[in-house]
mmCIF file of N, CA and C in Angstrom:
data_model
loop_
_atom_site.group_PDB
_atom_site.id
_atom_site.type_symbol
_atom_site.label_atom_id
_atom_site.label_comp_id
_atom_site.label_asym_id
_atom_site.label_seq_id
_atom_site.Cartn_x
_atom_site.Cartn_y
_atom_site.Cartn_z
ATOM 1 N N GLN A 29 -62.969 -254.969 -63.937
ATOM 2 C CA GLN A 29 -62.791 -255.127 -65.372
ATOM 3 C C GLN A 29 -63.797 -256.143 -65.896
ATOM 4 N N VAL A 30 -64.406 -255.837 -67.024
ATOM 5 C CA VAL A 30 -65.384 -256.724 -67.642
ATOM 6 C C VAL A 30 -64.715 -257.474 -68.779
ATOM 7 N N ARG A 31 -64.974 -258.760 -68.841
ATOM 8 C CA ARG A 31 -64.445 -259.573 -69.935
ATOM 9 C C ARG A 31 -65.600 -260.231 -70.662
ATOM 10 N N LEU A 32 -65.569 -260.149 -71.989
ATOM 11 C CA LEU A 32 -66.605 -260.760 -72.827
ATOM 12 C C LEU A 32 -65.961 -261.833 -73.692
ATOM 13 N N VAL A 33 -66.548 -263.004 -73.712
ATOM 14 C CA VAL A 33 -65.995 -264.112 -74.490
ATOM 15 C C VAL A 33 -67.083 -264.685 -75.376
ATOM 16 N N GLU A 34 -66.892 -264.566 -76.700
ATOM 17 C CA GLU A 34 -67.864 -265.099 -77.660
ATOM 18 C C GLU A 34 -67.529 -266.543 -78.014
ATOM 19 N N SER A 35 -68.558 -267.269 -78.395
ATOM 20 C CA SER A 35 -68.381 -268.631 -78.898
ATOM 21 C C SER A 35 -69.541 -268.947 -79.831
ATOM 22 N N GLY A 36 -69.377 -270.030 -80.603
ATOM 23 C CA GLY A 36 -70.466 -270.497 -81.438
ATOM 24 C C GLY A 36 -70.311 -270.216 -82.918
ATOM 25 N N GLY A 37 -69.276 -269.494 -83.300
ATOM 26 C CA GLY A 37 -69.074 -269.232 -84.716
ATOM 27 C C GLY A 37 -68.617 -270.486 -85.451
ATOM 28 N N GLY A 38 -68.545 -270.382 -86.781
ATOM 29 C CA GLY A 38 -68.095 -271.521 -87.562
ATOM 30 C C GLY A 38 -68.474 -271.384 -89.018
ATOM 31 N N LEU A 39 -68.365 -272.503 -89.726
ATOM 32 C CA LEU A 39 -68.693 -272.561 -91.151
ATOM 33 C C LEU A 39 -70.034 -273.248 -91.323
ATOM 34 N N VAL A 40 -70.915 -272.630 -92.093
ATOM 35 C CA VAL A 40 -72.243 -273.187 -92.307
ATOM 36 C C VAL A 40 -72.660 -272.905 -93.746
ATOM 37 N N GLN A 41 -73.482 -273.765 -94.288
ATOM 38 C CA GLN A 41 -73.999 -273.547 -95.643
ATOM 39 C C GLN A 41 -75.126 -272.521 -95.621
ATOM 40 N N ALA A 42 -75.316 -271.873 -96.730
ATOM 41 C CA ALA A 42 -76.420 -270.913 -96.851
ATOM 42 C C ALA A 42 -77.735 -271.603 -96.502
ATOM 43 N N GLY A 43 -78.560 -270.893 -95.738
ATOM 44 C CA GLY A 43 -79.811 -271.451 -95.265
ATOM 45 C C GLY A 43 -79.724 -272.100 -93.902
ATOM 46 N N GLY A 44 -78.506 -272.288 -93.430
ATOM 47 C CA GLY A 44 -78.306 -272.930 -92.140
ATOM 48 C C GLY A 44 -78.429 -271.973 -90.978
ATOM 49 N N SER A 45 -78.148 -272.489 -89.790
ATOM 50 C CA SER A 45 -78.291 -271.717 -88.550
ATOM 51 C C SER A 45 -77.055 -271.851 -87.677
ATOM 52 N N LEU A 46 -76.833 -270.815 -86.897
ATOM 53 C CA LEU A 46 -75.803 -270.823 -85.863
ATOM 54 C C LEU A 46 -76.345 -270.059 -84.667
ATOM 55 N N ARG A 47 -75.833 -270.407 -83.489
ATOM 56 C CA ARG A 47 -76.181 -269.666 -82.283
ATOM 57 C C ARG A 47 -74.897 -269.188 -81.624
ATOM 58 N N LEU A 48 -74.747 -267.876 -81.566
ATOM 59 C CA LEU A 48 -73.594 -267.284 -80.900
ATOM 60 C C LEU A 48 -73.926 -267.027 -79.434
ATOM 61 N N SER A 49 -72.927 -267.208 -78.593
ATOM 62 C CA SER A 49 -73.059 -266.896 -77.167
ATOM 63 C C SER A 49 -71.955 -265.932 -76.772
ATOM 64 N N CYS A 50 -72.255 -265.110 -75.788
ATOM 65 C CA CYS A 50 -71.265 -264.178 -75.250
ATOM 66 C C CYS A 50 -71.384 -264.218 -73.729
ATOM 67 N N ALA A 51 -70.368 -264.757 -73.095
ATOM 68 C CA ALA A 51 -70.353 -264.853 -71.638
ATOM 69 C C ALA A 51 -69.583 -263.667 -71.070
ATOM 70 N N ALA A 52 -70.180 -263.022 -70.070
ATOM 71 C CA ALA A 52 -69.585 -261.826 -69.494
ATOM 72 C C ALA A 52 -69.194 -262.053 -68.043
ATOM 73 N N SER A 53 -68.088 -261.463 -67.658
ATOM 74 C CA SER A 53 -67.714 -261.466 -66.248
ATOM 75 C C SER A 53 -68.284 -260.213 -65.596
ATOM 76 N N GLY A 54 -68.271 -260.173 -64.272
ATOM 77 C CA GLY A 54 -68.748 -258.978 -63.585
ATOM 78 C C GLY A 54 -70.136 -259.158 -63.017
ATOM 79 N N ARG A 55 -70.436 -258.377 -61.980
ATOM 80 C CA ARG A 55 -71.701 -258.540 -61.258
ATOM 81 C C ARG A 55 -72.809 -257.640 -61.776
ATOM 82 N N THR A 56 -72.503 -256.738 -62.691
ATOM 83 C CA THR A 56 -73.508 -255.780 -63.135
ATOM 84 C C THR A 56 -73.963 -256.024 -64.565
ATOM 85 N N PHE A 57 -73.739 -257.227 -65.075
ATOM 86 C CA PHE A 57 -74.102 -257.542 -66.459
ATOM 87 C C PHE A 57 -75.541 -257.170 -66.744
ATOM 88 N N GLY A 58 -76.438 -257.499 -65.852
ATOM 89 C CA GLY A 58 -77.858 -257.312 -66.082
ATOM 90 C C GLY A 58 -78.326 -255.879 -66.090
ATOM 91 N N ARG A 59 -77.438 -254.920 -65.888
ATOM 92 C CA ARG A 59 -77.812 -253.506 -65.832
ATOM 93 C C ARG A 59 -77.389 -252.714 -67.059
ATOM 94 N N TYR A 60 -76.836 -253.392 -68.045
ATOM 95 C CA TYR A 60 -76.342 -252.692 -69.236
ATOM 96 C C TYR A 60 -76.916 -253.305 -70.507
ATOM 97 N N PRO A 61 -77.242 -252.470 -71.497
ATOM 98 C CA PRO A 61 -77.607 -253.012 -72.803
ATOM 99 C C PRO A 61 -76.418 -253.761 -73.412
ATOM 100 N N MET A 62 -76.747 -254.752 -74.225
ATOM 101 C CA MET A 62 -75.728 -255.538 -74.912
ATOM 102 C C MET A 62 -76.030 -255.560 -76.401
ATOM 103 N N ALA A 63 -74.986 -255.715 -77.186
ATOM 104 C CA ALA A 63 -75.165 -255.683 -78.636
ATOM 105 C C ALA A 63 -74.261 -256.690 -79.324
ATOM 106 N N TRP A 64 -74.651 -257.033 -80.529
ATOM 107 C CA TRP A 64 -73.809 -257.795 -81.441
ATOM 108 C C TRP A 64 -73.490 -256.897 -82.631
ATOM 109 N N PHE A 65 -72.214 -256.818 -82.959
ATOM 110 C CA PHE A 65 -71.747 -256.130 -84.147
ATOM 111 C C PHE A 65 -71.065 -257.161 -85.042
ATOM 112 N N ARG A 66 -70.876 -256.788 -86.290
ATOM 113 C CA ARG A 66 -70.104 -257.634 -87.186
ATOM 114 C C ARG A 66 -69.261 -256.769 -88.106
ATOM 115 N N GLN A 67 -68.182 -257.357 -88.566
ATOM 116 C CA GLN A 67 -67.286 -256.641 -89.477
ATOM 117 C C GLN A 67 -66.668 -257.627 -90.454
ATOM 118 N N SER A 68 -66.760 -257.281 -91.728
ATOM 119 C CA SER A 68 -66.117 -258.075 -92.767
ATOM 120 C C SER A 68 -65.030 -257.224 -93.400
ATOM 121 N N PRO A 69 -64.073 -257.845 -94.095
ATOM 122 C CA PRO A 69 -62.926 -257.105 -94.635
ATOM 123 C C PRO A 69 -63.350 -255.947 -95.532
ATOM 124 N N GLY A 70 -62.764 -254.793 -95.273
ATOM 125 C CA GLY A 70 -63.035 -253.620 -96.093
ATOM 126 C C GLY A 70 -64.314 -252.889 -95.746
ATOM 127 N N LYS A 71 -65.031 -253.362 -94.743
ATOM 128 C CA LYS A 71 -66.297 -252.724 -94.362
ATOM 129 C C LYS A 71 -66.217 -252.196 -92.936
ATOM 130 N N GLU A 72 -67.071 -251.225 -92.654
ATOM 131 C CA GLU A 72 -67.145 -250.703 -91.299
ATOM 132 C C GLU A 72 -67.864 -251.684 -90.378
ATOM 133 N N ARG A 73 -67.582 -251.538 -89.092
ATOM 134 C CA ARG A 73 -68.275 -252.383 -88.124
ATOM 135 C C ARG A 73 -69.757 -252.011 -88.103
ATOM 136 N N GLU A 74 -70.608 -253.020 -88.200
ATOM 137 C CA GLU A 74 -72.045 -252.814 -88.334
ATOM 138 C C GLU A 74 -72.780 -253.368 -87.119
ATOM 139 N N CYS A 75 -73.722 -252.578 -86.608
ATOM 140 C CA CYS A 75 -74.548 -253.055 -85.507
ATOM 141 C C CYS A 75 -75.605 -254.004 -86.055
ATOM 142 N N VAL A 76 -75.616 -255.216 -85.548
ATOM 143 C CA VAL A 76 -76.546 -256.246 -86.015
ATOM 144 C C VAL A 76 -77.795 -256.285 -85.139
ATOM 145 N N ALA A 77 -77.599 -256.282 -83.829
ATOM 146 C CA ALA A 77 -78.726 -256.382 -82.905
ATOM 147 C C ALA A 77 -78.327 -255.826 -81.548
ATOM 148 N N VAL A 78 -79.325 -255.274 -80.852
ATOM 149 C CA VAL A 78 -79.117 -254.731 -79.511
ATOM 150 C C VAL A 78 -80.275 -255.182 -78.633
ATOM 151 N N ILE A 79 -79.981 -255.423 -77.372
ATOM 152 C CA ILE A 79 -81.024 -255.734 -76.402
ATOM 153 C C ILE A 79 -80.818 -254.854 -75.176
ATOM 154 N N ASN A 80 -81.898 -254.288 -74.669
ATOM 155 C CA ASN A 80 -81.726 -253.404 -73.518
ATOM 156 C C ASN A 80 -81.453 -254.221 -72.262
ATOM 157 N N TRP A 81 -81.202 -253.511 -71.155
ATOM 158 C CA TRP A 81 -80.702 -254.205 -69.969
ATOM 159 C C TRP A 81 -81.721 -255.176 -69.394
ATOM 160 N N SER A 82 -83.009 -254.870 -69.527
ATOM 161 C CA SER A 82 -84.031 -255.743 -68.961
ATOM 162 C C SER A 82 -84.506 -256.804 -69.942
ATOM 163 N N GLY A 83 -84.098 -256.690 -71.189
ATOM 164 C CA GLY A 83 -84.437 -257.708 -72.165
ATOM 165 C C GLY A 83 -85.765 -257.533 -72.864
ATOM 166 N N ASP A 84 -86.449 -256.423 -72.622
ATOM 167 C CA ASP A 84 -87.788 -256.273 -73.214
ATOM 168 C C ASP A 84 -87.812 -255.371 -74.434
ATOM 169 N N THR A 85 -86.664 -254.847 -74.821
ATOM 170 C CA THR A 85 -86.583 -254.019 -76.029
ATOM 171 C C THR A 85 -85.387 -254.466 -76.852
ATOM 172 N N THR A 86 -85.623 -254.614 -78.149
ATOM 173 C CA THR A 86 -84.549 -255.048 -79.039
ATOM 174 C C THR A 86 -84.525 -254.193 -80.297
ATOM 175 N N TYR A 87 -83.383 -254.249 -80.956
ATOM 176 C CA TYR A 87 -83.199 -253.579 -82.248
ATOM 177 C C TYR A 87 -82.509 -254.571 -83.177
ATOM 178 N N TYR A 88 -82.905 -254.526 -84.450
ATOM 179 C CA TYR A 88 -82.249 -255.347 -85.466
ATOM 180 C C TYR A 88 -81.943 -254.504 -86.693
ATOM 181 N N ALA A 89 -80.794 -254.742 -87.283
ATOM 182 C CA ALA A 89 -80.506 -254.138 -88.574
ATOM 183 C C ALA A 89 -81.491 -254.696 -89.603
ATOM 184 N N ASP A 90 -81.829 -253.876 -90.576
ATOM 185 C CA ASP A 90 -82.780 -254.327 -91.601
ATOM 186 C C ASP A 90 -82.309 -255.591 -92.298
ATOM 187 N N SER A 91 -81.009 -255.721 -92.443
ATOM 188 C CA SER A 91 -80.457 -256.856 -93.186
ATOM 189 C C SER A 91 -80.646 -258.197 -92.470
ATOM 190 N N VAL A 92 -80.942 -258.162 -91.166
ATOM 191 C CA VAL A 92 -81.075 -259.419 -90.414
ATOM 192 C C VAL A 92 -82.465 -259.581 -89.799
ATOM 193 N N LYS A 93 -83.295 -258.566 -89.940
ATOM 194 C CA LYS A 93 -84.623 -258.606 -89.319
ATOM 195 C C LYS A 93 -85.411 -259.804 -89.825
ATOM 196 N N GLY A 94 -86.010 -260.537 -88.900
ATOM 197 C CA GLY A 94 -86.785 -261.714 -89.256
ATOM 198 C C GLY A 94 -85.954 -262.987 -89.338
ATOM 199 N N ARG A 95 -84.628 -262.853 -89.303
ATOM 200 C CA ARG A 95 -83.755 -264.028 -89.381
ATOM 201 C C ARG A 95 -82.933 -264.216 -88.105
ATOM 202 N N PHE A 96 -82.550 -263.125 -87.459
ATOM 203 C CA PHE A 96 -81.724 -263.177 -86.255
ATOM 204 C C PHE A 96 -82.568 -262.813 -85.042
ATOM 205 N N THR A 97 -82.213 -263.394 -83.896
ATOM 206 C CA THR A 97 -82.871 -263.072 -82.634
ATOM 207 C C THR A 97 -81.823 -262.910 -81.547
ATOM 208 N N ILE A 98 -81.872 -261.763 -80.874
ATOM 209 C CA ILE A 98 -80.988 -261.520 -79.744
ATOM 210 C C ILE A 98 -81.758 -261.777 -78.459
ATOM 211 N N SER A 99 -81.082 -262.378 -77.497
ATOM 212 C CA SER A 99 -81.702 -262.628 -76.196
ATOM 213 C C SER A 99 -80.617 -262.588 -75.128
ATOM 214 N N ARG A 100 -81.054 -262.542 -73.883
ATOM 215 C CA ARG A 100 -80.088 -262.519 -72.793
ATOM 216 C C ARG A 100 -80.622 -263.302 -71.604
ATOM 217 N N ASP A 101 -79.692 -263.865 -70.852
ATOM 218 C CA ASP A 101 -80.000 -264.550 -69.610
ATOM 219 C C ASP A 101 -79.154 -263.876 -68.538
ATOM 220 N N ASN A 102 -79.754 -262.966 -67.806
ATOM 221 C CA ASN A 102 -78.989 -262.191 -66.828
ATOM 222 C C ASN A 102 -78.507 -263.054 -65.660
ATOM 223 N N ALA A 103 -79.209 -264.132 -65.378
ATOM 224 C CA ALA A 103 -78.755 -265.028 -64.310
ATOM 225 C C ALA A 103 -77.465 -265.743 -64.696
ATOM 226 N N ARG A 104 -77.273 -265.940 -65.992
ATOM 227 C CA ARG A 104 -76.067 -266.612 -66.489
ATOM 228 C C ARG A 104 -75.042 -265.644 -67.065
ATOM 229 N N ASN A 105 -75.318 -264.330 -66.993
ATOM 230 C CA ASN A 105 -74.406 -263.331 -67.556
ATOM 231 C C ASN A 105 -74.069 -263.626 -69.015
ATOM 232 N N THR A 106 -75.087 -263.959 -69.801
ATOM 233 C CA THR A 106 -74.849 -264.377 -71.179
ATOM 234 C C THR A 106 -75.851 -263.717 -72.109
ATOM 235 N N VAL A 107 -75.361 -263.315 -73.270
ATOM 236 C CA VAL A 107 -76.222 -262.812 -74.332
ATOM 237 C C VAL A 107 -76.044 -263.727 -75.543
ATOM 238 N N TYR A 108 -77.125 -263.926 -76.280
ATOM 239 C CA TYR A 108 -77.136 -264.865 -77.394
ATOM 240 C C TYR A 108 -77.538 -264.156 -78.685
ATOM 241 N N LEU A 109 -77.111 -264.750 -79.799
ATOM 242 C CA LEU A 109 -77.595 -264.320 -81.111
ATOM 243 C C LEU A 109 -77.923 -265.579 -81.903
ATOM 244 N N GLN A 110 -79.210 -265.843 -82.051
ATOM 245 C CA GLN A 110 -79.658 -266.964 -82.875
ATOM 246 C C GLN A 110 -79.754 -266.482 -84.311
ATOM 247 N N MET A 111 -79.046 -267.140 -85.205
ATOM 248 C CA MET A 111 -78.983 -266.724 -86.604
ATOM 249 C C MET A 111 -79.543 -267.842 -87.480
ATOM 250 N N ASN A 112 -80.645 -267.563 -88.139
ATOM 251 C CA ASN A 112 -81.293 -268.529 -89.018
ATOM 252 C C ASN A 112 -81.261 -268.029 -90.461
ATOM 253 N N SER A 113 -81.505 -268.926 -91.385
ATOM 254 C CA SER A 113 -81.545 -268.581 -92.814
ATOM 255 C C SER A 113 -80.317 -267.773 -93.216
ATOM 256 N N LEU A 114 -79.170 -268.265 -92.825
ATOM 257 C CA LEU A 114 -77.935 -267.526 -93.062
ATOM 258 C C LEU A 114 -77.636 -267.401 -94.549
ATOM 259 N N ARG A 115 -77.020 -266.279 -94.902
ATOM 260 C CA ARG A 115 -76.678 -265.966 -96.282
ATOM 261 C C ARG A 115 -75.168 -265.720 -96.385
ATOM 262 N N PRO A 116 -74.610 -265.872 -97.548
ATOM 263 C CA PRO A 116 -73.169 -265.597 -97.700
ATOM 264 C C PRO A 116 -72.787 -264.189 -97.245
ATOM 265 N N GLU A 117 -73.678 -263.234 -97.426
ATOM 266 C CA GLU A 117 -73.365 -261.860 -97.013
ATOM 267 C C GLU A 117 -73.356 -261.685 -95.491
ATOM 268 N N ASP A 118 -73.748 -262.691 -94.745
ATOM 269 C CA ASP A 118 -73.640 -262.639 -93.286
ATOM 270 C C ASP A 118 -72.232 -263.003 -92.816
ATOM 271 N N THR A 119 -71.390 -263.429 -93.739
ATOM 272 C CA THR A 119 -70.024 -263.787 -93.378
ATOM 273 C C THR A 119 -69.281 -262.591 -92.801
ATOM 274 N N ALA A 120 -68.731 -262.748 -91.615
ATOM 275 C CA ALA A 120 -68.054 -261.654 -90.917
ATOM 276 C C ALA A 120 -67.500 -262.175 -89.600
ATOM 277 N N VAL A 121 -66.712 -261.330 -88.948
ATOM 278 C CA VAL A 121 -66.364 -261.563 -87.548
ATOM 279 C C VAL A 121 -67.443 -260.888 -86.705
ATOM 280 N N TYR A 122 -68.004 -261.643 -85.792
ATOM 281 C CA TYR A 122 -69.080 -261.137 -84.942
ATOM 282 C C TYR A 122 -68.523 -260.844 -83.553
ATOM 283 N N TYR A 123 -68.864 -259.651 -83.051
ATOM 284 C CA TYR A 123 -68.390 -259.200 -81.748
ATOM 285 C C TYR A 123 -69.582 -258.900 -80.847
ATOM 286 N N CYS A 124 -69.477 -259.289 -79.594
ATOM 287 C CA CYS A 124 -70.450 -258.789 -78.632
ATOM 288 C C CYS A 124 -69.836 -257.590 -77.905
ATOM 289 N N ALA A 125 -70.687 -256.721 -77.436
ATOM 290 C CA ALA A 125 -70.212 -255.505 -76.807
ATOM 291 C C ALA A 125 -71.184 -255.065 -75.723
ATOM 292 N N ARG A 126 -70.641 -254.428 -74.691
ATOM 293 C CA ARG A 126 -71.456 -253.897 -73.593
ATOM 294 C C ARG A 126 -71.513 -252.384 -73.675
ATOM 295 N N ASP A 127 -72.737 -251.875 -73.632
ATOM 296 C CA ASP A 127 -72.959 -250.433 -73.631
ATOM 297 C C ASP A 127 -72.384 -249.819 -72.355
ATOM 298 N N SER A 128 -71.876 -248.615 -72.461
ATOM 299 C CA SER A 128 -71.299 -247.951 -71.294
ATOM 300 C C SER A 128 -72.354 -247.271 -70.425
ATOM 301 N N ARG A 129 -73.591 -247.214 -70.889
ATOM 302 C CA ARG A 129 -74.628 -246.432 -70.201
ATOM 303 C C ARG A 129 -75.466 -247.338 -69.297
ATOM 304 N N TYR A 130 -75.321 -247.136 -67.997
ATOM 305 C CA TYR A 130 -75.984 -247.952 -66.984
ATOM 306 C C TYR A 130 -77.506 -247.818 -67.078
ATOM 307 N N GLN A 131 -78.187 -248.930 -67.248
ATOM 308 C CA GLN A 131 -79.653 -248.982 -67.307
ATOM 309 C C GLN A 131 -80.228 -247.981 -68.308
ATOM 310 N N SER A 132 -79.536 -247.810 -69.404
ATOM 311 C CA SER A 132 -80.021 -246.870 -70.404
ATOM 312 C C SER A 132 -81.353 -247.342 -70.973
ATOM 313 N N PRO A 133 -82.361 -246.440 -71.039
ATOM 314 C CA PRO A 133 -83.624 -246.817 -71.655
ATOM 315 C C PRO A 133 -83.583 -246.695 -73.174
ATOM 316 N N VAL A 134 -82.514 -246.145 -73.680
ATOM 317 C CA VAL A 134 -82.384 -245.907 -75.113
ATOM 318 C C VAL A 134 -81.422 -246.928 -75.707
ATOM 319 N N ILE A 135 -81.766 -247.401 -76.884
ATOM 320 C CA ILE A 135 -80.892 -248.335 -77.585
ATOM 321 C C ILE A 135 -80.015 -247.565 -78.557
ATOM 322 N N TYR A 136 -78.711 -247.797 -78.472
ATOM 323 C CA TYR A 136 -77.763 -247.125 -79.351
ATOM 324 C C TYR A 136 -77.131 -248.138 -80.300
ATOM 325 N N THR A 137 -76.913 -247.713 -81.525
ATOM 326 C CA THR A 137 -76.360 -248.618 -82.535
ATOM 327 C C THR A 137 -74.956 -248.238 -82.978
ATOM 328 N N SER A 138 -74.466 -247.083 -82.544
ATOM 329 C CA SER A 138 -73.098 -246.700 -82.891
ATOM 330 C C SER A 138 -72.128 -247.426 -81.978
ATOM 331 N N PRO A 139 -71.017 -247.926 -82.512
ATOM 332 C CA PRO A 139 -70.043 -248.606 -81.646
ATOM 333 C C PRO A 139 -69.363 -247.678 -80.645
ATOM 334 N N ASP A 140 -69.482 -246.361 -80.848
ATOM 335 C CA ASP A 140 -68.761 -245.403 -80.004
ATOM 336 C C ASP A 140 -69.132 -245.508 -78.533
ATOM 337 N N GLY A 141 -70.371 -245.848 -78.249
ATOM 338 C CA GLY A 141 -70.812 -245.860 -76.863
ATOM 339 C C GLY A 141 -70.610 -247.180 -76.149
ATOM 340 N N TYR A 142 -70.005 -248.129 -76.809
ATOM 341 C CA TYR A 142 -69.775 -249.445 -76.222
ATOM 342 C C TYR A 142 -68.327 -249.517 -75.760
ATOM 343 N N ASN A 143 -68.148 -249.786 -74.476
ATOM 344 C CA ASN A 143 -66.791 -249.686 -73.931
ATOM 345 C C ASN A 143 -66.143 -251.023 -73.612
ATOM 346 N N TYR A 144 -66.879 -252.112 -73.761
ATOM 347 C CA TYR A 144 -66.275 -253.428 -73.589
ATOM 348 C C TYR A 144 -66.632 -254.292 -74.786
ATOM 349 N N TRP A 145 -65.616 -254.980 -75.310
ATOM 350 C CA TRP A 145 -65.772 -255.781 -76.516
ATOM 351 C C TRP A 145 -65.165 -257.158 -76.317
ATOM 352 N N GLY A 146 -65.788 -258.150 -76.951
ATOM 353 C CA GLY A 146 -65.186 -259.464 -76.990
ATOM 354 C C GLY A 146 -64.120 -259.540 -78.070
ATOM 355 N N GLN A 147 -63.498 -260.702 -78.184
ATOM 356 C CA GLN A 147 -62.412 -260.876 -79.143
ATOM 357 C C GLN A 147 -62.933 -261.180 -80.550
ATOM 358 N N GLY A 148 -64.203 -261.515 -80.655
ATOM 359 C CA GLY A 148 -64.807 -261.814 -81.949
ATOM 360 C C GLY A 148 -64.819 -263.300 -82.257
ATOM 361 N N THR A 149 -65.810 -263.708 -83.031
ATOM 362 C CA THR A 149 -65.914 -265.081 -83.489
ATOM 363 C C THR A 149 -66.271 -265.070 -84.974
ATOM 364 N N GLN A 150 -65.578 -265.880 -85.754
ATOM 365 C CA GLN A 150 -65.761 -265.878 -87.212
ATOM 366 C C GLN A 150 -66.993 -266.682 -87.593
ATOM 367 N N VAL A 151 -67.820 -266.084 -88.424
ATOM 368 C CA VAL A 151 -68.953 -266.773 -89.037
ATOM 369 C C VAL A 151 -68.742 -266.750 -90.548
ATOM 370 N N THR A 152 -68.731 -267.935 -91.149
ATOM 371 C CA THR A 152 -68.550 -268.046 -92.589
ATOM 372 C C THR A 152 -69.713 -268.833 -93.172
ATOM 373 N N VAL A 153 -70.394 -268.226 -94.136
ATOM 374 C CA VAL A 153 -71.546 -268.857 -94.770
ATOM 375 C C VAL A 153 -71.180 -269.135 -96.222
ATOM 376 N N SER A 154 -71.197 -270.391 -96.585
ATOM 377 C CA SER A 154 -70.852 -270.781 -97.947
ATOM 378 C C SER A 154 -72.106 -270.867 -98.809
ATOM 379 N N SER A 155 -71.934 -270.560 -100.076
ATOM 380 C CA SER A 155 -73.093 -270.572 -100.995
ATOM 381 C C SER A 155 -73.269 -271.938 -101.642
#
C-alpha cells in the first residue's frame, strides 16, 4: 500500500511563496509519474503540475506556468511544488497523487489515472 502525506500549506499574502512537499511510502516511488492537483469549493479538481518518473519532463497548467515548479527527489521519496507569486485564485486544497502507470513516458493530466492520493493541504492566499 502506498501512502502520500502532503505538508507545507498555509496562509500567505498575495505575491508570497510556499513550498509544498509530498512524502511517499513504498519502494517504487521513483518509477511512477507524480502530480499536484488542486480543488476549491464548487470547482472540479484541476491538474496543476506533473513530473514524469525520471524527473526530466514536466507539465504545468497555463494558470501556474512561470510561477510554480514541480520537482522530485527519488532518493527521499518526495515530490515538491514550489509556488511563487501566489494569487488569491490559487487558494485551494492541494493534493499530490501517484500515477497508476509504471514508468509511463506520457504525462496525463486527468485525475482518473491516478490511483493514490494524499489527504490534501490547504493553501490560502489573501489579497
